[in-house]
Short mmCIF file of C-alpha atoms in Angstrom, two decimals:
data_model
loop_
_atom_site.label_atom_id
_atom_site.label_comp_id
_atom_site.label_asym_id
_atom_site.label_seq_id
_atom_site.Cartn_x
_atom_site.Cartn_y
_atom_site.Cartn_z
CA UNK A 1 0.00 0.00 0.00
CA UNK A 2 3.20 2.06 -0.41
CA UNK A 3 1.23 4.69 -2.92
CA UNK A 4 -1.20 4.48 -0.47
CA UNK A 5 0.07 7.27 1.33
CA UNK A 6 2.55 9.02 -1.42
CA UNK A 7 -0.26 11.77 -2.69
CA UNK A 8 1.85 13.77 -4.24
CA UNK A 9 4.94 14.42 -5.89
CA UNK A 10 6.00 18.07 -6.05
CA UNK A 11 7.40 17.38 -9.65
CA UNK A 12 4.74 16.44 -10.98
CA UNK A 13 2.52 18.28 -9.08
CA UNK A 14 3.65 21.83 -9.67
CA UNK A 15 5.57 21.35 -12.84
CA UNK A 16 9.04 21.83 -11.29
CA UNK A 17 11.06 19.66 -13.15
CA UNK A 18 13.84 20.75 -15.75
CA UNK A 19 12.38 22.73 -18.53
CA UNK A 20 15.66 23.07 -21.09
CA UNK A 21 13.74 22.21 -23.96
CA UNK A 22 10.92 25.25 -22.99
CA UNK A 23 11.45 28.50 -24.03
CA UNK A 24 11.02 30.89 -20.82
CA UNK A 25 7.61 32.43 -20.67
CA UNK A 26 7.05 36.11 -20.76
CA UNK A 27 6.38 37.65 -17.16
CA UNK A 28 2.99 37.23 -16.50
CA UNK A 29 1.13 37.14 -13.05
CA UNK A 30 0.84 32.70 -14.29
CA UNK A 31 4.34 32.91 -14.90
CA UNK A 32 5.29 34.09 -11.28
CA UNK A 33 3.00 31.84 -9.52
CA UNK A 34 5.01 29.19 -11.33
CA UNK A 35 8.00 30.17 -9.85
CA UNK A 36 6.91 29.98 -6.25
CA UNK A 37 5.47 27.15 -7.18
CA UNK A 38 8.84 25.53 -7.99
CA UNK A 39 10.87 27.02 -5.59
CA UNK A 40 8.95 25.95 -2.72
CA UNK A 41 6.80 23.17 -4.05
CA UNK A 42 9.67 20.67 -5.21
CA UNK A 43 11.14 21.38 -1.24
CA UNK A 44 7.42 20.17 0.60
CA UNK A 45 8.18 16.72 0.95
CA UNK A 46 11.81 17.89 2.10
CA UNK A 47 10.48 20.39 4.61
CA UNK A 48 12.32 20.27 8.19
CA UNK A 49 9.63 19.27 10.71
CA UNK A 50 9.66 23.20 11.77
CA UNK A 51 9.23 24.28 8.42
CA UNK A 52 6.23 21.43 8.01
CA UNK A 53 4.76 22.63 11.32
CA UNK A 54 5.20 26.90 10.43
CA UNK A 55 3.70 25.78 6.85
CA UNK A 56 1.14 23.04 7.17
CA UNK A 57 -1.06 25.69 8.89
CA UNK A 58 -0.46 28.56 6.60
CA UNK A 59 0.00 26.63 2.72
CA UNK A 60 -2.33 30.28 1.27
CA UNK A 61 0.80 31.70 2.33
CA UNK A 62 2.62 30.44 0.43
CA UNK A 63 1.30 28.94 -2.89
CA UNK A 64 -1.28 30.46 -4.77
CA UNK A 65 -4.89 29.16 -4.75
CA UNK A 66 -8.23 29.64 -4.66
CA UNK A 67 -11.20 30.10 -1.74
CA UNK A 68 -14.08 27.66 -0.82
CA UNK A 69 -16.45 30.35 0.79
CA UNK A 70 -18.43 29.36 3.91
CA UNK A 71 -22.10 30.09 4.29
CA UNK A 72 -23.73 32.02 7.55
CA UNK A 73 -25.55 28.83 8.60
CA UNK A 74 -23.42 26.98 10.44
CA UNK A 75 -24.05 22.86 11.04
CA UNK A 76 -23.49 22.37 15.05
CA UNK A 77 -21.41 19.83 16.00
CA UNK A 78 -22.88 19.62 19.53
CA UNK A 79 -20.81 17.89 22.88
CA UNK A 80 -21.25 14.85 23.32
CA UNK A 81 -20.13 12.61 26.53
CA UNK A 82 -16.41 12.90 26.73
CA UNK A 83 -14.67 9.27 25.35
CA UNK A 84 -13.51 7.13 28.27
CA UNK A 85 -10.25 7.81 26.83
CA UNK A 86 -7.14 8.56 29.48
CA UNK A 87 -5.92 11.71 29.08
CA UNK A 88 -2.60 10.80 29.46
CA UNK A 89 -3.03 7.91 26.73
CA UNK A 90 -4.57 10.99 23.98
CA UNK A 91 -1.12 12.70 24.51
CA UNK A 92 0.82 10.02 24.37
CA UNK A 93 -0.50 9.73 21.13
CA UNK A 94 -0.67 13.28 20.16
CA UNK A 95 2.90 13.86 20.81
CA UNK A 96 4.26 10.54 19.32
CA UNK A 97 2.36 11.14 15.87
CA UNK A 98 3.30 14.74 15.87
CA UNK A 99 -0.79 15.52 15.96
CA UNK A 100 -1.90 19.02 15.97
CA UNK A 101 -5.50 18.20 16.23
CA UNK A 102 -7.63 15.73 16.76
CA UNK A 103 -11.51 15.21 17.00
CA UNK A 104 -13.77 12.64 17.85
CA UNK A 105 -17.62 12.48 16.49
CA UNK A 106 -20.10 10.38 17.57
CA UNK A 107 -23.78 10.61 16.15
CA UNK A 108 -22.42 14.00 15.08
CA UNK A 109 -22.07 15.29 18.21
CA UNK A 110 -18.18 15.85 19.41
CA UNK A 111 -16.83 13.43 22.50
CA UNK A 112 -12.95 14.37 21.90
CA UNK A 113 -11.16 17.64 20.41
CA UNK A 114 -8.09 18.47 21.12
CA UNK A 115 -5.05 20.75 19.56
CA UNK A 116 -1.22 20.97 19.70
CA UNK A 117 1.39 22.53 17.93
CA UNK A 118 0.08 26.25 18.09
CA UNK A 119 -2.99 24.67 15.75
CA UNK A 120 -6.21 25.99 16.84
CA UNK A 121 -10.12 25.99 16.38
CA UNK A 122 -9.86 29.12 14.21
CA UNK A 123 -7.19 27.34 12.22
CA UNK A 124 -6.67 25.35 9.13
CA UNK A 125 -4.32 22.44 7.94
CA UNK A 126 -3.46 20.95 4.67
CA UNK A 127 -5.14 18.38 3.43
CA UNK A 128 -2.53 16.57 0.89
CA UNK A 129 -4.84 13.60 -0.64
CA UNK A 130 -7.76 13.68 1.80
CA UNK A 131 -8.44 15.93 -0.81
CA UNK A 132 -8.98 13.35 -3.43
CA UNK A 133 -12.15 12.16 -1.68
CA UNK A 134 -13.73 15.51 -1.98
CA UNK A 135 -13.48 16.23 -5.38
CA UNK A 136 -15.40 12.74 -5.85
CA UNK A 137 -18.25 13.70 -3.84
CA UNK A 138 -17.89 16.82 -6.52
CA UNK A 139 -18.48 14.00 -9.09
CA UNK A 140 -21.49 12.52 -7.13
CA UNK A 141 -23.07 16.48 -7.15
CA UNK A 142 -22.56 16.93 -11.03
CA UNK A 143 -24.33 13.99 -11.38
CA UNK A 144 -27.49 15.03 -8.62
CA UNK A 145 -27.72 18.25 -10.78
CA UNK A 146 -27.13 16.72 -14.24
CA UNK A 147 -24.16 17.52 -15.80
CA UNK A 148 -23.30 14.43 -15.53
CA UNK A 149 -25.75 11.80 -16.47
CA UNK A 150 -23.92 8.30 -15.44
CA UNK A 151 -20.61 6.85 -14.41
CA UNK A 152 -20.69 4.28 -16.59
CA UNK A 153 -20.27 7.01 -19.81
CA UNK A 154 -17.26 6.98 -21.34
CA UNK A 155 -14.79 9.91 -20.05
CA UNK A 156 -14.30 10.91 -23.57
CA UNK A 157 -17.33 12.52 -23.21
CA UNK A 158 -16.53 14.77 -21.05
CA UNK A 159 -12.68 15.32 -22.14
CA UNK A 160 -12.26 14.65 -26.15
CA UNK A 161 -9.07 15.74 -26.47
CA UNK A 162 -8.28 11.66 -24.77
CA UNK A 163 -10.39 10.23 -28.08
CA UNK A 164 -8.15 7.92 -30.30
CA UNK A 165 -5.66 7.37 -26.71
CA UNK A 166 -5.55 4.52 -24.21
CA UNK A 167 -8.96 6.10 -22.15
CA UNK A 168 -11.12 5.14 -24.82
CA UNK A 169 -13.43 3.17 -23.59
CA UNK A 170 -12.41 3.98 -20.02
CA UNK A 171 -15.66 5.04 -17.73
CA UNK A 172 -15.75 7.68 -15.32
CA UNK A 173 -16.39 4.89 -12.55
CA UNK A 174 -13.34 3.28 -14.10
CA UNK A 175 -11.86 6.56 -13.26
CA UNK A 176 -12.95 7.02 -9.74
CA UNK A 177 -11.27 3.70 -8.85
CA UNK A 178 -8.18 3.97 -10.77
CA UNK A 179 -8.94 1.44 -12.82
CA UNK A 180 -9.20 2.19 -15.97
CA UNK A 181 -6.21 0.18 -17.78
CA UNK A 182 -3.99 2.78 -18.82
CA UNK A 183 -0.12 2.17 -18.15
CA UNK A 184 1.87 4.36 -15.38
CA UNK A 185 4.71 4.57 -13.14
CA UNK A 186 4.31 5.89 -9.57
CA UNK A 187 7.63 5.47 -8.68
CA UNK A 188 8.38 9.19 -6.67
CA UNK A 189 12.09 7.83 -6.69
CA UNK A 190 12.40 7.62 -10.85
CA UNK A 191 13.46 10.92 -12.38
CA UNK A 192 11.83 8.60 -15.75
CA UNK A 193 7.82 7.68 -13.90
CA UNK A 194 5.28 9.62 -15.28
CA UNK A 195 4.10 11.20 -11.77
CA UNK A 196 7.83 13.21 -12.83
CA UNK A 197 7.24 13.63 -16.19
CA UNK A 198 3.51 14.69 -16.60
CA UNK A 199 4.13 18.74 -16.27
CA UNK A 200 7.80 18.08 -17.54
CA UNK A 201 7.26 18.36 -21.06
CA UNK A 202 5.68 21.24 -23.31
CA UNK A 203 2.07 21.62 -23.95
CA UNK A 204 0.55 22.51 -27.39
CA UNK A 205 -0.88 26.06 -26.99
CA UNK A 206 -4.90 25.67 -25.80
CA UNK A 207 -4.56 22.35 -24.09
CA UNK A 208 -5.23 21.14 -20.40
CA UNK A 209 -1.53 20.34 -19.27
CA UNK A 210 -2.97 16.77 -17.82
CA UNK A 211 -4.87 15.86 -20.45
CA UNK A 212 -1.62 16.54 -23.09
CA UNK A 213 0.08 13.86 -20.65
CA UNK A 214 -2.35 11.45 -20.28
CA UNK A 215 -3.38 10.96 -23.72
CA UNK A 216 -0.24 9.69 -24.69
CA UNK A 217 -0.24 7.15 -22.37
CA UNK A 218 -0.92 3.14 -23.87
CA UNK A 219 -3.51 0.98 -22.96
CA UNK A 220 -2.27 -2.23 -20.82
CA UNK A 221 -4.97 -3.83 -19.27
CA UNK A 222 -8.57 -4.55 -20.08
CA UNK A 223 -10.44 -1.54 -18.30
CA UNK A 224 -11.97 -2.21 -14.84
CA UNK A 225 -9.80 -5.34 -14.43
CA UNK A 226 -6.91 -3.94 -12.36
CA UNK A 227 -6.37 -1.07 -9.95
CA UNK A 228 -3.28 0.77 -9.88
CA UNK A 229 -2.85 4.10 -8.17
CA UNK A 230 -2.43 6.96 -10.43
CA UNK A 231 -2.64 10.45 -9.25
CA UNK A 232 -2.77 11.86 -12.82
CA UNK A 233 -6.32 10.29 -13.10
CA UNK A 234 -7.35 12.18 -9.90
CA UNK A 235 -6.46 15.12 -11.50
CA UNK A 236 -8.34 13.88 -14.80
CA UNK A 237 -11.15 13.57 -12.89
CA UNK A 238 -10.96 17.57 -11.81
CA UNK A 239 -10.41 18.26 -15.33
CA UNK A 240 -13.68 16.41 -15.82
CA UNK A 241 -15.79 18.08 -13.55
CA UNK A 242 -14.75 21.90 -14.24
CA UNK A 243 -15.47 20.83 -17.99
CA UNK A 244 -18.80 19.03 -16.96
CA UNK A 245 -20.12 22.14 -15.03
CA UNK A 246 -18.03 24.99 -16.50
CA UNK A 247 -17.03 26.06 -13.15
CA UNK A 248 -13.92 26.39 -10.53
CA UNK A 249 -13.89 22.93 -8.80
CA UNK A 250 -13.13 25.98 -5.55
CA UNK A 251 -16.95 27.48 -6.48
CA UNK A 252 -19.05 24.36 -6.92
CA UNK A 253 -17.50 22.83 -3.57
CA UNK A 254 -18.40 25.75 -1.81
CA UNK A 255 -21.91 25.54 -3.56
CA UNK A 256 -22.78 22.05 -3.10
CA UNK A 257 -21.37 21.31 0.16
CA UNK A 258 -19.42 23.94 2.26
CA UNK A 259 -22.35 26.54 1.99
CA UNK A 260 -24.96 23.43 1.92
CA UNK A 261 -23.80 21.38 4.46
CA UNK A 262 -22.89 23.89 7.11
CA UNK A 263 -19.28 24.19 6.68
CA UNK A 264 -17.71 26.71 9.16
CA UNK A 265 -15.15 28.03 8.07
CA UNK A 266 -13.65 29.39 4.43
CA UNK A 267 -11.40 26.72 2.91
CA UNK A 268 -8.17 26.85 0.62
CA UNK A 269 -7.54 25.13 -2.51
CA UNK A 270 -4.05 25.00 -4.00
CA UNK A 271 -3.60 26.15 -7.72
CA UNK A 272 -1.30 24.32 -10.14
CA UNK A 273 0.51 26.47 -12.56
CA UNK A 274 -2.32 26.73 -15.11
CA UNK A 275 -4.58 28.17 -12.47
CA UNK A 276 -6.99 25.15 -11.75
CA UNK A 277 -7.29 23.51 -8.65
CA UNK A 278 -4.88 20.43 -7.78
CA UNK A 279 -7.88 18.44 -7.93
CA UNK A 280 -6.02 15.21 -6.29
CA UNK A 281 -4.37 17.08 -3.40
CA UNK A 282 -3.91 20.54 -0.67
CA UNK A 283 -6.73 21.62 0.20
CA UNK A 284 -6.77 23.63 3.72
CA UNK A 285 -9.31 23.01 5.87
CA UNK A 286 -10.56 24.02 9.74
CA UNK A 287 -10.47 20.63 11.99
CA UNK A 288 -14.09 20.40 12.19
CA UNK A 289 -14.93 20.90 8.75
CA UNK A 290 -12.64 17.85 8.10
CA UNK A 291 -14.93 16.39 10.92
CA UNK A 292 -18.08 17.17 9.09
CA UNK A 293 -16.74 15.68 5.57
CA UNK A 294 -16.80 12.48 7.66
CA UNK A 295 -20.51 13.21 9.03
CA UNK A 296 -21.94 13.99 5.32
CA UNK A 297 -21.40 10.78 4.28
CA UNK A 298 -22.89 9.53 7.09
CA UNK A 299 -25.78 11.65 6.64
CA UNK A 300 -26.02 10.54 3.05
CA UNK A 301 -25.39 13.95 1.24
CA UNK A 302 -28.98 14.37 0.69
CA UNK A 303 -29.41 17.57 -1.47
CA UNK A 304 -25.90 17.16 -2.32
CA UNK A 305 -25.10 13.46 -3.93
CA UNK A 306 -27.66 11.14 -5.37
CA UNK A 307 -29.49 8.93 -2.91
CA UNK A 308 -27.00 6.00 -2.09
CA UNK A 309 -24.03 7.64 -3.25
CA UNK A 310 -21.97 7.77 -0.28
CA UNK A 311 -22.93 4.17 0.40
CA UNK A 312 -21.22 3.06 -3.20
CA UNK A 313 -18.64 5.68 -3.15
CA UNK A 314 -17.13 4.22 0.35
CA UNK A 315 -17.28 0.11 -0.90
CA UNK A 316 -14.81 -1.70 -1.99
CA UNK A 317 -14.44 -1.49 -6.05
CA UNK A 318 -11.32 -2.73 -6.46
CA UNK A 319 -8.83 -4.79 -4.21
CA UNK A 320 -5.30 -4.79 -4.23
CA UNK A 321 -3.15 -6.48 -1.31
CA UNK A 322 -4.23 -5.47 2.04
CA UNK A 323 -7.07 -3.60 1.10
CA UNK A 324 -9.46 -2.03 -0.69
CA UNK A 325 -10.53 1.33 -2.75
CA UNK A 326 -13.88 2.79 -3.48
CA UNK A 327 -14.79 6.17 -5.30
CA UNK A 328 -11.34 7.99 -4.02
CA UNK A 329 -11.85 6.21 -0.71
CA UNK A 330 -9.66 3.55 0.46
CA UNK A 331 -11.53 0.77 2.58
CA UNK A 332 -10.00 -1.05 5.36
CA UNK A 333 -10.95 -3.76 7.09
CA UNK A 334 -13.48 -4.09 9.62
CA UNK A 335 -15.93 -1.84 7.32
CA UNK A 336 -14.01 1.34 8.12
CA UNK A 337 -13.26 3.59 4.99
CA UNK A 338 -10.89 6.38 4.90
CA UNK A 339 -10.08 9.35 3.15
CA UNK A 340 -6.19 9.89 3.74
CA UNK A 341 -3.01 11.82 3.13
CA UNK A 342 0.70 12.00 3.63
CA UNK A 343 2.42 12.88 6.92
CA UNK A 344 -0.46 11.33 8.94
CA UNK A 345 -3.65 13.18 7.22
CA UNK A 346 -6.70 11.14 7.83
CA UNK A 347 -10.64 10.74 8.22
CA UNK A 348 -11.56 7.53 9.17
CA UNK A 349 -15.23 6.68 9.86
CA UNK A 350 -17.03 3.54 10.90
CA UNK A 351 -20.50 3.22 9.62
CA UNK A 352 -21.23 0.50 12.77
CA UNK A 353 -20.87 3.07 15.38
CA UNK A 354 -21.26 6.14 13.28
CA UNK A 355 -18.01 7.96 14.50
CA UNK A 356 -15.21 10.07 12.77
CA UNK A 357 -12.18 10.57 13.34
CA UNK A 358 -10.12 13.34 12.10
CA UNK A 359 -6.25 13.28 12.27
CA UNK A 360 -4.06 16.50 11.62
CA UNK A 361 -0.62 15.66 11.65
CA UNK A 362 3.02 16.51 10.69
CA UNK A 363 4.52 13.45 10.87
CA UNK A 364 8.49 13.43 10.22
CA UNK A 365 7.94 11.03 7.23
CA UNK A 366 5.31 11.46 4.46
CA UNK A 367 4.83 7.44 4.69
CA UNK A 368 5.44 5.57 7.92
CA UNK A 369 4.10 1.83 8.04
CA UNK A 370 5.01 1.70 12.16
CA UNK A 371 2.79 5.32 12.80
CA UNK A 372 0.29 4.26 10.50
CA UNK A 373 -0.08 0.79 12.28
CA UNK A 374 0.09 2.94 15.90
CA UNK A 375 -2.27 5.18 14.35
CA UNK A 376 -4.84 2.51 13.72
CA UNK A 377 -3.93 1.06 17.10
CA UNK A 378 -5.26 4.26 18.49
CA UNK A 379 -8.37 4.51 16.24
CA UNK A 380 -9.30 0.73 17.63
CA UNK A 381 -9.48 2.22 21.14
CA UNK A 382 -11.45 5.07 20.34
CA UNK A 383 -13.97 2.63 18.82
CA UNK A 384 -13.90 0.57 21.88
CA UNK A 385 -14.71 3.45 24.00
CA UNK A 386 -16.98 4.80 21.88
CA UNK A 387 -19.53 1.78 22.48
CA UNK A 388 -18.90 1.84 26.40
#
């Protein structure tokens, strides 16, 4: 589950790799957001843990992006009994995963919240690939309001400029659960994988940078028979959605869900060098909004998602060793699905005792198998006090 947890990889992500064979672009307000980009973006997953703990909290600092406005109407997230949970044993953890907050809900009502690190209520922390499961639940709303009229159409539909490559054919469920057939390399470590490549080389003038890429990719597998985790198709599927609605994937969140649902606080969506939201990654969010992207699909997302959407989004559509992932949700075992990051970013909810967990971290590795494994440790007890 190695990819599991890479979400990004600031090469490929904000186009920082060597650009010899570009000519340099004229100055331009794009062209200077691109160089921020690179100068600070290729250094994230380098950061000291002081510089990941000074930027975590403060990313619209530093990299351009774009705002999810908040409505007035609040949703409460009302106190609930306090978890039978030692208070020594919650800093224990706190301090050993480098956690600057944490909150528990239960029946949406909150039985543990706690912050660290200078991170407060009033605050917000990156997101890295917890973002991922948000712009599905963008696909699930395009759908409700009909841009979108079914995931089993063809993502051609929606994106042309990939007719005559390896997605035809290729569904937009096939999509959503990186399955769609098309070959790619992962490998952060290979100055050669496509995550390092896909911004590396010039576009033709008038095309989406991640759809030049990903159309030239071959066709290796039948589609829907094996899942391999891509993070250029996350990004496909933003392209998909601002092309299905015609608007900022920033605007339509903050339609459909943050000023729907309740959300409290303004959010913060990282741009990519084009100017469109990193649809697969880094968005900033308050602790309990994270906390109420757990209770919406709880709740079912009505007026949001069609009816049942959540419930097929968060099941296991493809398996791979060790696990399981749904609609840009990975499911665990035990029924618990997750929408998770690097450097210890997580939601996990179980539908059995309707609780989420939210996890903002900074943890001194972007992957760690032995705090992931303590991590889940820890989520076992809360679940075991949360049914006392």
């Amino acid at each position: 589950m190695r990819t599991a947890w890479i979400a990004l990889s600031a090469v490929a992500l904000w186009g920082c790799a060597p650009r010899a064979e570009m000519p340099a672009p004229a100055p331009a307000p794009a062209a200077q957001d691109e160089a921020r980009l690179c100068q600070v973006g290729a250094a994230v997953l380098f950061w000291s843990q002081e510089e990941r703990l000074r930027n975590f909290p403060a990313m619209e600092k530093i990299f351009p992006g774009n705002t999810v406005r908040a409505g007035g109407k609040v949703r409460p997230l009302p106190d609930g009994a306090p978890l039978p949970l030692a208070e020594a044993e919650v800093d224990a953890f706190m301090k050993a995963q480098s956690v600057a907050g944490l909150i528990v809900l239960q029946d949406g009502k909150v039985r543990l919240e706690r912050y660290a690190l200078g991170y407060s209520r009033e605050g917000r922390w990156t997101s890295f690939s917890v973002a991922k499961s948000v712009t599905s639940t963008l696909v699930g709303a395009a759908i409700r309001d009909g841009y979108i009229k079914s995931l089993d159409e063809p993502v051609t539909k929606y994106i042309p400029d990939l007719a005559g490559a390896g997605y035809d054919g290729v569904t937009i469920k096939q999509l959503l659960t990186m399955t769609s057939g098309v070959k790619w390399n992962e490998d952060y470590t290979d100055p050669n994988s496509d995550v390092a490549r896909m911004f590396a080389e010039a576009v033709p003038a008038g095309q989406d940078p991640t759809v030049a890429y990903m159309r030239k990719l071959p066709r290796v597998e039948q589609p829907g028979a094996k899942f391999v985790y891509k993070t250029g198709e996350t990004n496909l599927i933003g392209v998909l959605v601002r092309r299905a609605t015609g608007r900022k994937l920033a605007d339509y969140l903050s339609e459909k869900v943050w000023r729907r649902y309740g959300m409290e606080r303004d959010a913060f969506w990282m741009t990519d060098q084009s100017g469109a939201e990193v649809s697969g990654c880094c968005l900033s969010v308050s602790l309990r909004d994270y906390a109420r992207i757990g209770q919406l699909t709880l709740d079912g997302g009505k007026g949001i998602v069609p009816e049942g959407w959540f419930a097929d989004a968060t099941r296991t559509h493809a398996t791979f060793p060790g696990g399981g992932y749904g609609y840009q949700w990975w499911t665990l075992p035990g029924g618990f699905y997750a929408a998770q990051g690097i450097f210890g970013q997580v939601i996990l909810v179980d539908p059995a005792t309707r609780l989420v967990m939210v996890a903002s971290s900074a943890w001194p590795k972007a992957t760690d198998t032995d705090m992931r494994n303590a991590r889940l440790a820890f989520a076992l007890k809360v679940l075991d006090a949360a049914k006392k």
